Short mmCIF file of C-alpha atoms in Angstrom, two decimals:
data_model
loop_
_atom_site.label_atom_id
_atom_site.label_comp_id
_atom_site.label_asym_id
_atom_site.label_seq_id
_atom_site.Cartn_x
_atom_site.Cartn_y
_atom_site.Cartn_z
CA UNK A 1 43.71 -29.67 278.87
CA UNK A 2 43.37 -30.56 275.28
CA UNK A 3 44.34 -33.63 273.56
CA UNK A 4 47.55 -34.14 271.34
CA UNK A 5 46.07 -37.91 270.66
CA UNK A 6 47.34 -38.40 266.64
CA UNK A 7 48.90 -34.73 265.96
CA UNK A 8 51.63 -33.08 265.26
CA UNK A 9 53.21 -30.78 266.97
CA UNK A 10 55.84 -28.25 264.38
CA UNK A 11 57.63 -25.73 263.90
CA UNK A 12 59.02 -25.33 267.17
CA UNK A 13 63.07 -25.38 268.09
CA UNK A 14 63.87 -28.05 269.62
CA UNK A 15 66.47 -29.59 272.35
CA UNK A 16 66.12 -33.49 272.92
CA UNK A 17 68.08 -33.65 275.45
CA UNK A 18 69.00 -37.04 274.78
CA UNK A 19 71.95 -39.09 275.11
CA UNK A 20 73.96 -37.44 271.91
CA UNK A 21 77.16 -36.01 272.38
CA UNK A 22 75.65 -33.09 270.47
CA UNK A 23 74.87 -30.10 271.84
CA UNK A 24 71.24 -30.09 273.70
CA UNK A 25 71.20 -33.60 271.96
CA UNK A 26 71.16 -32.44 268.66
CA UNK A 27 69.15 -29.08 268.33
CA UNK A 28 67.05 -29.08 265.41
CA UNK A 29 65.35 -25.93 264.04
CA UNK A 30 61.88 -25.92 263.00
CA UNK A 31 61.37 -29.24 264.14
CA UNK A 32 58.27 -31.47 264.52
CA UNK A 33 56.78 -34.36 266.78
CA UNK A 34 54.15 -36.37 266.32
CA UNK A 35 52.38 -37.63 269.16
CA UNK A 36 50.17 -40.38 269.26
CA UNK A 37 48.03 -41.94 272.24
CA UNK A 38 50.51 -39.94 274.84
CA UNK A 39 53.94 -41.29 273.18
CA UNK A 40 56.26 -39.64 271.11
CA UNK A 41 56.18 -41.13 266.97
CA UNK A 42 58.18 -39.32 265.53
CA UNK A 43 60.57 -36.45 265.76
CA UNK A 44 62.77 -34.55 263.23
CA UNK A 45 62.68 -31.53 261.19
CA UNK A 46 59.48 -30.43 259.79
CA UNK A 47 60.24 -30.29 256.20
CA UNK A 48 60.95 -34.38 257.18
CA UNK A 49 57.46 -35.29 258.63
CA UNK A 50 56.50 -38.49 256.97
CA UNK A 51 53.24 -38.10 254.47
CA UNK A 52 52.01 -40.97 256.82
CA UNK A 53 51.36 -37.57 259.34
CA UNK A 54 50.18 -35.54 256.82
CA UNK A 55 46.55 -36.25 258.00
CA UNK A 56 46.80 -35.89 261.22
CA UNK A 57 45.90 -32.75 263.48
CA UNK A 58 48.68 -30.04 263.74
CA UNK A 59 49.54 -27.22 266.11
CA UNK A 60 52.03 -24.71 265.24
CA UNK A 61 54.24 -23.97 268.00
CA UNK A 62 55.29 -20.33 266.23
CA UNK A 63 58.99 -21.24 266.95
CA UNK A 64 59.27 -21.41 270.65
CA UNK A 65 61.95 -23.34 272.41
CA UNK A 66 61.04 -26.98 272.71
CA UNK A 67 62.23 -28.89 276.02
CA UNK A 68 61.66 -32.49 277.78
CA UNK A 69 59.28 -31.54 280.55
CA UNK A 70 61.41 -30.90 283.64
CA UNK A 71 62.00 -33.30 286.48
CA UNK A 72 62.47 -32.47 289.44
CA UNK A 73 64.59 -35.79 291.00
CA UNK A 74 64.67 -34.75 294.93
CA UNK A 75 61.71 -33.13 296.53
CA UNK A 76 60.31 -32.90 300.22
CA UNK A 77 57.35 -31.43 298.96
CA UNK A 78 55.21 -33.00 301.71
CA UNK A 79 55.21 -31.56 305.72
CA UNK A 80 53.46 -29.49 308.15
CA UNK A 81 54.12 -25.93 309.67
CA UNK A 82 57.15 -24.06 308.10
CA UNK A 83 60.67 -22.84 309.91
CA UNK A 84 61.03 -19.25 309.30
CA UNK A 85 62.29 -18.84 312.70
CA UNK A 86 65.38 -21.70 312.43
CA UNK A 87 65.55 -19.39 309.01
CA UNK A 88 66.04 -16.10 311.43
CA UNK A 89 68.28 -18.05 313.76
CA UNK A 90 70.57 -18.95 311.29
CA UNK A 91 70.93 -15.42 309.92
CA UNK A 92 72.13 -14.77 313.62
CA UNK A 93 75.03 -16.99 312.96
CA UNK A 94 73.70 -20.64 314.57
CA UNK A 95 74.74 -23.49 312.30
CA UNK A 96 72.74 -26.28 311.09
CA UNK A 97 74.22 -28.63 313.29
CA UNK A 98 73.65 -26.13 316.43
CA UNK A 99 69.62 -25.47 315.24
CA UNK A 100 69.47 -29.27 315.04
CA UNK A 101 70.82 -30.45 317.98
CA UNK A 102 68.91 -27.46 319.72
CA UNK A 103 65.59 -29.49 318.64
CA UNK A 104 64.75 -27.57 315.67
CA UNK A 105 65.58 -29.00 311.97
CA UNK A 106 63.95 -32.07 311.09
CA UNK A 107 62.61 -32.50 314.29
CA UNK A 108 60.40 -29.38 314.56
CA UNK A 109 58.84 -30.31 311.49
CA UNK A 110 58.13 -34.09 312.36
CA UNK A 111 55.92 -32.15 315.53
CA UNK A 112 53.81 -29.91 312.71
CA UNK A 113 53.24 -32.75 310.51
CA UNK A 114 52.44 -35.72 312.80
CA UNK A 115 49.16 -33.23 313.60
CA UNK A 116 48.27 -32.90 310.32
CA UNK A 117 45.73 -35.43 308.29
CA UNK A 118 46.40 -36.48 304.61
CA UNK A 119 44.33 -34.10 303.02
CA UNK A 120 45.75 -31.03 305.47
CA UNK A 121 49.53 -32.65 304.28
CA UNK A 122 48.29 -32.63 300.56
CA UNK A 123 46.52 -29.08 300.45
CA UNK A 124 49.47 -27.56 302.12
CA UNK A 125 51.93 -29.09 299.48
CA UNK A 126 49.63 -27.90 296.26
CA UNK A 127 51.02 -24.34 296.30
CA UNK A 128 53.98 -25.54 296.51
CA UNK A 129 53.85 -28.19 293.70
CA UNK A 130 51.43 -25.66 291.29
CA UNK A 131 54.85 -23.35 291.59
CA UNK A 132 57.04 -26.40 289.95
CA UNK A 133 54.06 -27.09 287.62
CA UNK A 134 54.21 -23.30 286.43
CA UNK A 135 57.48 -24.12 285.77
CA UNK A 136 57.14 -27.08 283.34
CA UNK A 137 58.02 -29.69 285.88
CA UNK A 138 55.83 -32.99 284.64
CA UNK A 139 57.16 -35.32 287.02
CA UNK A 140 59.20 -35.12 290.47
CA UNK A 141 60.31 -37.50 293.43
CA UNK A 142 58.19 -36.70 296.97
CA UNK A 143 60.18 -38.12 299.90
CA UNK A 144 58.57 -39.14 303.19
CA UNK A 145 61.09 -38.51 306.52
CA UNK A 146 58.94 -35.99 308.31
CA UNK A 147 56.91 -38.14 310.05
CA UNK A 148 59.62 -41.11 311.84
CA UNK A 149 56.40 -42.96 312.95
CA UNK A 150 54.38 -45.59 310.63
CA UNK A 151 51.41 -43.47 310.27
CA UNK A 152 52.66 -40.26 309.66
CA UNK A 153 55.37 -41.74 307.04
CA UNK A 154 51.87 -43.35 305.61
CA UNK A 155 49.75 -40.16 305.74
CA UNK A 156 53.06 -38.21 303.90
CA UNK A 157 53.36 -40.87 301.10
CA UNK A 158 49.38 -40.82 300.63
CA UNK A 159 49.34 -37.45 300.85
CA UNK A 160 52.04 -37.00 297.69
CA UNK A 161 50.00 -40.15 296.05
CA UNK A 162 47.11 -37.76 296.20
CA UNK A 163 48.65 -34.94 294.72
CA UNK A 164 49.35 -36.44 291.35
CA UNK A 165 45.05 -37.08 291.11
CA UNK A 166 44.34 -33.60 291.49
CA UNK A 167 47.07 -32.25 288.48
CA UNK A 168 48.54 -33.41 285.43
CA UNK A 169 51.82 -34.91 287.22
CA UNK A 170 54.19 -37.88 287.26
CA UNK A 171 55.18 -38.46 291.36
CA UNK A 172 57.49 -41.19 292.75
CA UNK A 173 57.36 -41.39 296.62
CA UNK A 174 60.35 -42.45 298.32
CA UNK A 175 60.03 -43.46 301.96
CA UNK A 176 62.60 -41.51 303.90
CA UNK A 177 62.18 -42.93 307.73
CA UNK A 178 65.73 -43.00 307.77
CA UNK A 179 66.15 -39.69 307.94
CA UNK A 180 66.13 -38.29 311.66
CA UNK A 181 65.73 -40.36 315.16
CA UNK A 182 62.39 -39.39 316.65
CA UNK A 183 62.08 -38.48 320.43
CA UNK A 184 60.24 -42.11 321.49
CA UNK A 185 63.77 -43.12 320.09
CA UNK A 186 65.77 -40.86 321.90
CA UNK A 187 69.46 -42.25 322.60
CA UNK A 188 68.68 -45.05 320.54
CA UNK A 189 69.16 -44.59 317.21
CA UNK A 190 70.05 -48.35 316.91
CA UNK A 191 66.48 -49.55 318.08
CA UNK A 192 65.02 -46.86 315.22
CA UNK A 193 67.02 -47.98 312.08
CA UNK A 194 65.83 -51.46 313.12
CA UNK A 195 62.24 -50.56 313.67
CA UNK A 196 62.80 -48.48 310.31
CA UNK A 197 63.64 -51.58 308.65
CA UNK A 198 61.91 -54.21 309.41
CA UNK A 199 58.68 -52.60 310.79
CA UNK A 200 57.64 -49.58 309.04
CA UNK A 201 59.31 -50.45 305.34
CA UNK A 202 57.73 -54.08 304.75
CA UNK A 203 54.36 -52.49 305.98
CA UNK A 204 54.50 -49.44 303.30
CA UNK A 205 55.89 -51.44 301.11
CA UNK A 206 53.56 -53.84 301.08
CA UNK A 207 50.92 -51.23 300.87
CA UNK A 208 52.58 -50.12 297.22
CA UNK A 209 53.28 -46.63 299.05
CA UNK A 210 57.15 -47.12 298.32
CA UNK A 211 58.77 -46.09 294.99
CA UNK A 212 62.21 -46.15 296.52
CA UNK A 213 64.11 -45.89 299.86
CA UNK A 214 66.27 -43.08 301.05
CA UNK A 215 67.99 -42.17 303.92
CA UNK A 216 70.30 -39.51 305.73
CA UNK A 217 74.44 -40.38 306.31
CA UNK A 218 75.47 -38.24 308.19
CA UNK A 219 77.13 -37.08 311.93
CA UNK A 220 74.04 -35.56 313.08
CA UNK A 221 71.70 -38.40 311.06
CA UNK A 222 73.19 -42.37 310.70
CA UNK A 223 76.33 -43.79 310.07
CA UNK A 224 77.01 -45.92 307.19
CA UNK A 225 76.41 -48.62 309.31
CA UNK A 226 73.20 -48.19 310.44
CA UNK A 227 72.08 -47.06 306.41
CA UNK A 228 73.44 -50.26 305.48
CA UNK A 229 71.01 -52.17 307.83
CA UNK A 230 67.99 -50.30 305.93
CA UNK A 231 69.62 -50.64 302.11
CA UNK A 232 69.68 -55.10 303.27
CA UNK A 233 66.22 -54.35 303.88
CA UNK A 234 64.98 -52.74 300.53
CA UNK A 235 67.12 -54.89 298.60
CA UNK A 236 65.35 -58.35 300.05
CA UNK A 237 61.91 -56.40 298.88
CA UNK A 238 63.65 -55.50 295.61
CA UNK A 239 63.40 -51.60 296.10
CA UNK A 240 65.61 -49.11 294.76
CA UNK A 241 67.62 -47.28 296.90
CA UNK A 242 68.76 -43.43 297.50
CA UNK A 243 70.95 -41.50 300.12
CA UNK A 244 71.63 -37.90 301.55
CA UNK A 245 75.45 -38.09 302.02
CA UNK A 246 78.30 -36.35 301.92
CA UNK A 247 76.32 -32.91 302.68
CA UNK A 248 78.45 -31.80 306.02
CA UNK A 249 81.17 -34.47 306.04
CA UNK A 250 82.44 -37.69 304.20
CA UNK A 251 81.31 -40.78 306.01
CA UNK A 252 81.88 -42.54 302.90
CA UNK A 253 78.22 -42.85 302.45
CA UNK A 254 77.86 -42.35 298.85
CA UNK A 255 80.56 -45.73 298.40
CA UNK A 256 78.28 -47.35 300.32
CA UNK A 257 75.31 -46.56 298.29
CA UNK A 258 76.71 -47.47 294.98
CA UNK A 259 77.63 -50.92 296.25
CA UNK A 260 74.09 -51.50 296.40
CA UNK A 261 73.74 -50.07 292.71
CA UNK A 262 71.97 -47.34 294.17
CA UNK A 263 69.88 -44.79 291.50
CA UNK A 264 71.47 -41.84 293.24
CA UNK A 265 73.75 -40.19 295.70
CA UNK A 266 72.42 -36.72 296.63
CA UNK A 267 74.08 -33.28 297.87
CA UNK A 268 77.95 -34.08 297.34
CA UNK A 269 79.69 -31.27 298.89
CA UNK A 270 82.16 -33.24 301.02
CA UNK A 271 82.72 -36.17 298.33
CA UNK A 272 86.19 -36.99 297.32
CA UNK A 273 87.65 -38.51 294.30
CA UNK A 274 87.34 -42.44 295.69
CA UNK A 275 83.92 -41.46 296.39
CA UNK A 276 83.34 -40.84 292.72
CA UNK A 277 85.03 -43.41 291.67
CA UNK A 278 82.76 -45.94 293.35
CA UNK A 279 79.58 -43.74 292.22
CA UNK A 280 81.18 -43.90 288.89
CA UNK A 281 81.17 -47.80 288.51
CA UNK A 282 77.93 -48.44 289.65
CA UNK A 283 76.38 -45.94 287.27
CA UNK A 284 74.92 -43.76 290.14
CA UNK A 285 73.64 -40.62 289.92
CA UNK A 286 75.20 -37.41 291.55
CA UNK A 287 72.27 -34.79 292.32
CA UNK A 288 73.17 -31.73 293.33
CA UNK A 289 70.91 -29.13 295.40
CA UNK A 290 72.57 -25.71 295.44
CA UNK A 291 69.37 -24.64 296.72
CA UNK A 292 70.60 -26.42 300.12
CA UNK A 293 73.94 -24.75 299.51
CA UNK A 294 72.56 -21.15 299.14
CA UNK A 295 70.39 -21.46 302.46
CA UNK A 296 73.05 -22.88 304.21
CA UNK A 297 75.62 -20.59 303.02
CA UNK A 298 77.70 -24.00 302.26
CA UNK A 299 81.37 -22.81 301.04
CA UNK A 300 82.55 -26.53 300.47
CA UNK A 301 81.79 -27.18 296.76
CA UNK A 302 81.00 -29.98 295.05
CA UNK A 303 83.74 -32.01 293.45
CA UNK A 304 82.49 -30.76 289.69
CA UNK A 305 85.78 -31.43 287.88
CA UNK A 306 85.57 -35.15 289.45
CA UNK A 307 82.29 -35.77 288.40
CA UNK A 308 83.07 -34.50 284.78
CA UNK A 309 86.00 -36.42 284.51
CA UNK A 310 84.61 -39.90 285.66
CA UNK A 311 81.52 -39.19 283.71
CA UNK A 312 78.88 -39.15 286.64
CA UNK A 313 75.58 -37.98 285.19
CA UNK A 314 74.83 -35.07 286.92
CA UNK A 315 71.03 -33.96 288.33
CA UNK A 316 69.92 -30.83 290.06
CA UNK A 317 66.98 -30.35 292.16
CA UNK A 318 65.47 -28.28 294.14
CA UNK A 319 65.28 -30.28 297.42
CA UNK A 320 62.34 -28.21 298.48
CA UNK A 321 62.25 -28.70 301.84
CA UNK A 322 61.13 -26.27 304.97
CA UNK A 323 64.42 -25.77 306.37
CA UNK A 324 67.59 -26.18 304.48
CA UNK A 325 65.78 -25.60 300.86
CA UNK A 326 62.42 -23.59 300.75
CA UNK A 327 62.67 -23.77 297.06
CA UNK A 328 59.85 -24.10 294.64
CA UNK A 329 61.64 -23.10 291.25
CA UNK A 330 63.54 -25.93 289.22
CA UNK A 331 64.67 -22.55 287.02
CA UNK A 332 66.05 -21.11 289.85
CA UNK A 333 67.88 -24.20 291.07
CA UNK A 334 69.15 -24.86 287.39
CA UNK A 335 70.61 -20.43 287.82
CA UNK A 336 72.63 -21.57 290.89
CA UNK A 337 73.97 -24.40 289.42
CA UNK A 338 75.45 -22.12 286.57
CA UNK A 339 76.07 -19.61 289.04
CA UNK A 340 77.06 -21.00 292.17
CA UNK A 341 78.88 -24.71 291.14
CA UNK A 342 80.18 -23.20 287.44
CA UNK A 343 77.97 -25.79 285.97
CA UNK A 344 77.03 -24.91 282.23
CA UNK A 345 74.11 -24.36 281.38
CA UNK A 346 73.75 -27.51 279.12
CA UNK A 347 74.50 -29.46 281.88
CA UNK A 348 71.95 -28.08 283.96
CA UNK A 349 69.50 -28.37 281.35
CA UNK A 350 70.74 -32.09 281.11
CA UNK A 351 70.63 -31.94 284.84
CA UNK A 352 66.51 -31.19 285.17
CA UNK A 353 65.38 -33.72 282.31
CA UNK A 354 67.73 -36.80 281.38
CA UNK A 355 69.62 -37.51 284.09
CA UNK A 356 66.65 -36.69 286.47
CA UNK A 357 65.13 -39.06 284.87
CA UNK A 358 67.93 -41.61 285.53
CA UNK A 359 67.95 -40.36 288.87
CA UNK A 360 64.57 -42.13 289.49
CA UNK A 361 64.72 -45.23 287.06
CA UNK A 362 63.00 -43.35 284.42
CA UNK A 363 65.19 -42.55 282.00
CA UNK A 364 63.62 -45.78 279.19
CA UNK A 365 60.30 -43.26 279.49
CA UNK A 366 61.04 -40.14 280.09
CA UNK A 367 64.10 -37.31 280.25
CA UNK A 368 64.32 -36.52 276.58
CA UNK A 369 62.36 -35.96 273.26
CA UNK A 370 63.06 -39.78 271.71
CA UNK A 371 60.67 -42.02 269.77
CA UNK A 372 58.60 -44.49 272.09
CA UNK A 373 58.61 -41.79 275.38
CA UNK A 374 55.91 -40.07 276.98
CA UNK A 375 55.17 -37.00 275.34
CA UNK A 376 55.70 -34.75 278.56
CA UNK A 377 57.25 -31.98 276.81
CA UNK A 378 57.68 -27.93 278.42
CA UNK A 379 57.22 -25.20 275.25
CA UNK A 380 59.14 -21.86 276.11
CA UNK A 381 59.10 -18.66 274.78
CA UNK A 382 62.37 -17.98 274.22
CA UNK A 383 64.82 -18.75 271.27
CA UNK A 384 68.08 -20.29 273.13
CA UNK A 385 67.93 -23.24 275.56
CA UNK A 386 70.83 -21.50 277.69
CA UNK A 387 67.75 -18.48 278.23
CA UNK A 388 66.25 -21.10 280.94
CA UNK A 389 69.43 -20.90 283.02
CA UNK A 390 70.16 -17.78 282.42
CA UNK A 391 67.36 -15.85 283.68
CA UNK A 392 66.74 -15.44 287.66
CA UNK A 393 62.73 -14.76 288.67
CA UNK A 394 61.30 -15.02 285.03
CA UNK A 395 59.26 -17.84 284.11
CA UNK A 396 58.99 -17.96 280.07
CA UNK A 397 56.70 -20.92 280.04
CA UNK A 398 54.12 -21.01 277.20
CA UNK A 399 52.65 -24.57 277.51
CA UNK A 400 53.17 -27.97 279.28
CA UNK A 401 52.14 -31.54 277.47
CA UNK A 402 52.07 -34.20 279.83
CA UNK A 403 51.55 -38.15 278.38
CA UNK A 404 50.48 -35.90 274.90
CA UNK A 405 48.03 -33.56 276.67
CA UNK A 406 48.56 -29.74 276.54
#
């Protein structure tokens, strides 16, 4: 990597992404932005630059497209093994409930990883993060939830800890133990959610493992109920919280989560207006993972036009995941947004930078090209920001700065 420390980057086209009404945030052609010990100082058109700049170091960026670097706001980046064969199974018409409750889904991955050390768990999840990397992505959300037991849920968030000291990347681990009942557990999913929440959390917590707390509301995962025992808990340790819900049905889990100001509500398919509403009020964030929805061959949309017209901010991700989301492309997940949930492709532009951002508290440092943010920026070669959407299996990348080095 080289250093950006005191320079100017110009000449390129740029799309804040910021919180303007404008389109892209208020593209500006030929624009500049100088950078100076990893934070933005100044952006605007180059024929603007201050003389105060005039000395520093510059590096013509020859027009390209200019970008936030990408976040990627729901990851599961971290496991063991893979599930090609629930993959097959499914193509042979079993549902994801039936593969579940047949002991594959979460479960069969809980058995690969518990085997697996920290440093198997965090070579195994490198390819998979150098894809996003290749992609722009400078900072993403790793969720535990593979391993339902307090030292594989330690050896996953370690494990995603790690990755960020190998490569030039932002990661927020959320602990996910809320996300499957484990065998030692079985018929007691009551006994889990309580060892899950006063047992396992305070310990990782107190370890300074846990970014935020997630968990999965669902009829084959935990009722509202039993989420609401683990969201009491975070909240008395003053952790953010998260929640899978309204993927297969509408428990009303996504209400629930916003009455505990939560940062986001993720999937969405089976959310109804009321839902919205609530998620609306608190300021939550609706993510949406059509990669989920393409494996799974969901029909149920999203409720888009609700979201719009409440104002939700709106993420994608990829939710890469072994089973319901093998997906390592952010570009790919922001194409079937467009494609597959009519979603334009300013919004899922918006969707992969400031309102992922927001999605994980960020949005004060990161998610758009502002004065006083970390210079994580993603340099493309193409002319139009709608070109990233648009495109399915090209990668137009030229360069990544992260914190103002390229």
């Amino acid at each position: 990597m080289s250093n950006t420390a005191n320079s100017v980057l110009f000449n390129g086209h740029l799309a804040p992404m910021n919180a303007s009404t404008s389109r892209y945030g208020g593209l500006i052609e030929n624009g500049a932005i100088a950078v100076q010990n990893g934070r933005i100082e100044w952006v605007g058109a180059s024929e603007n630059l201050p003389a105060q700049y005039a000395s520093w170091s510059r590096r013509d960026l020859e027009g390209a497209l200019v970008t936030p670097g990408l976040i990627d706001c729901h990851t599961h980046l971290v496991y063991g093994g893979n599930r090609a064969n629930e993959f097959e199974m499914r193509l042979e018409g079993a549902t994801y409930e039936e593969v579940a409750r047949a002991g594959g889904g979460i479960l069969s991955t809980v058995t690969a990883t518990r085997v697996a050390s920290v440093d198997e768990l965090a070579q195994m999840a490198l390819p998979r993060l150098d894809a996003l990397l290749a992609e722009g992505v400078t900072t993403l959300e790793i969720k535990s939830g593979y391993g339902l037991d307090l030292t594989t849920e330690r050896n996953m968030l370690l494990a995603a800890r790690k990755l960020a000291e190998v490569r030039p990347v932002q990661i927020k681990t959320t602990f996910l133990g809320a996300h499957a009942t484990p065998p030692e557990f079985k018929g007691r999913d009551d006994d889990y959610i309580d060892h899950v929440a006063h047992q396992m959390l305070p310990t990782l917590a107190a370890e300074g493992l846990v970014d935020a707390v997630d968990g999965f509301c669902e009829n084959i995962a935990f009722s509202p109920d039993q989420m609401r025992v683990v969201f009491d808990a975070a909240k008395k340790l003053g952790l953010p919280i998260k929640l899978h819900a309204e993927q297969l049905s509408n428990l009303g889990g996504s209400a629930l989560a916003a009455s505990y100001g939560a940062l986001s509500v993720d999937h969405l398919e089976f959310l109804d207006e009321a839902g919205v509403q609530a998620i609306a009020k608190s300021g939550t964030v609706a993510v949406l993972l059509p990669g989920a929805f393409y494996t799974l061959r969901e029909t149920q949309m999203p409720p888009l036009d609700h979201l719009r017209n409440h104002n939700v901010p709106i993420a994608i991700a990829t939710d890469s995941n072994p089973g319901s989301s093998p997906l390592t492309s952010l570009l790919l997940a922001m194409n079937m947004a467009a494609t597959l949930f009519h979603m334009t492709p300013e919004e899922a532009l918006r969707g992969v930078t400031l309102n992922a951002a927001k999605a994980l508290g960020l949005a004060d440092q990161l998610g758009s090209i502002e004065v006083g943010k970390r210079a994580d920026l993603a340099i493309w070669n193409v002319k139009q920001p709608a070109e990233l959407a648009y495109r399915i299996g090209f990668n137009p990348l030229k360069n990544t700065v992260f914190g103002g080095q390229i």
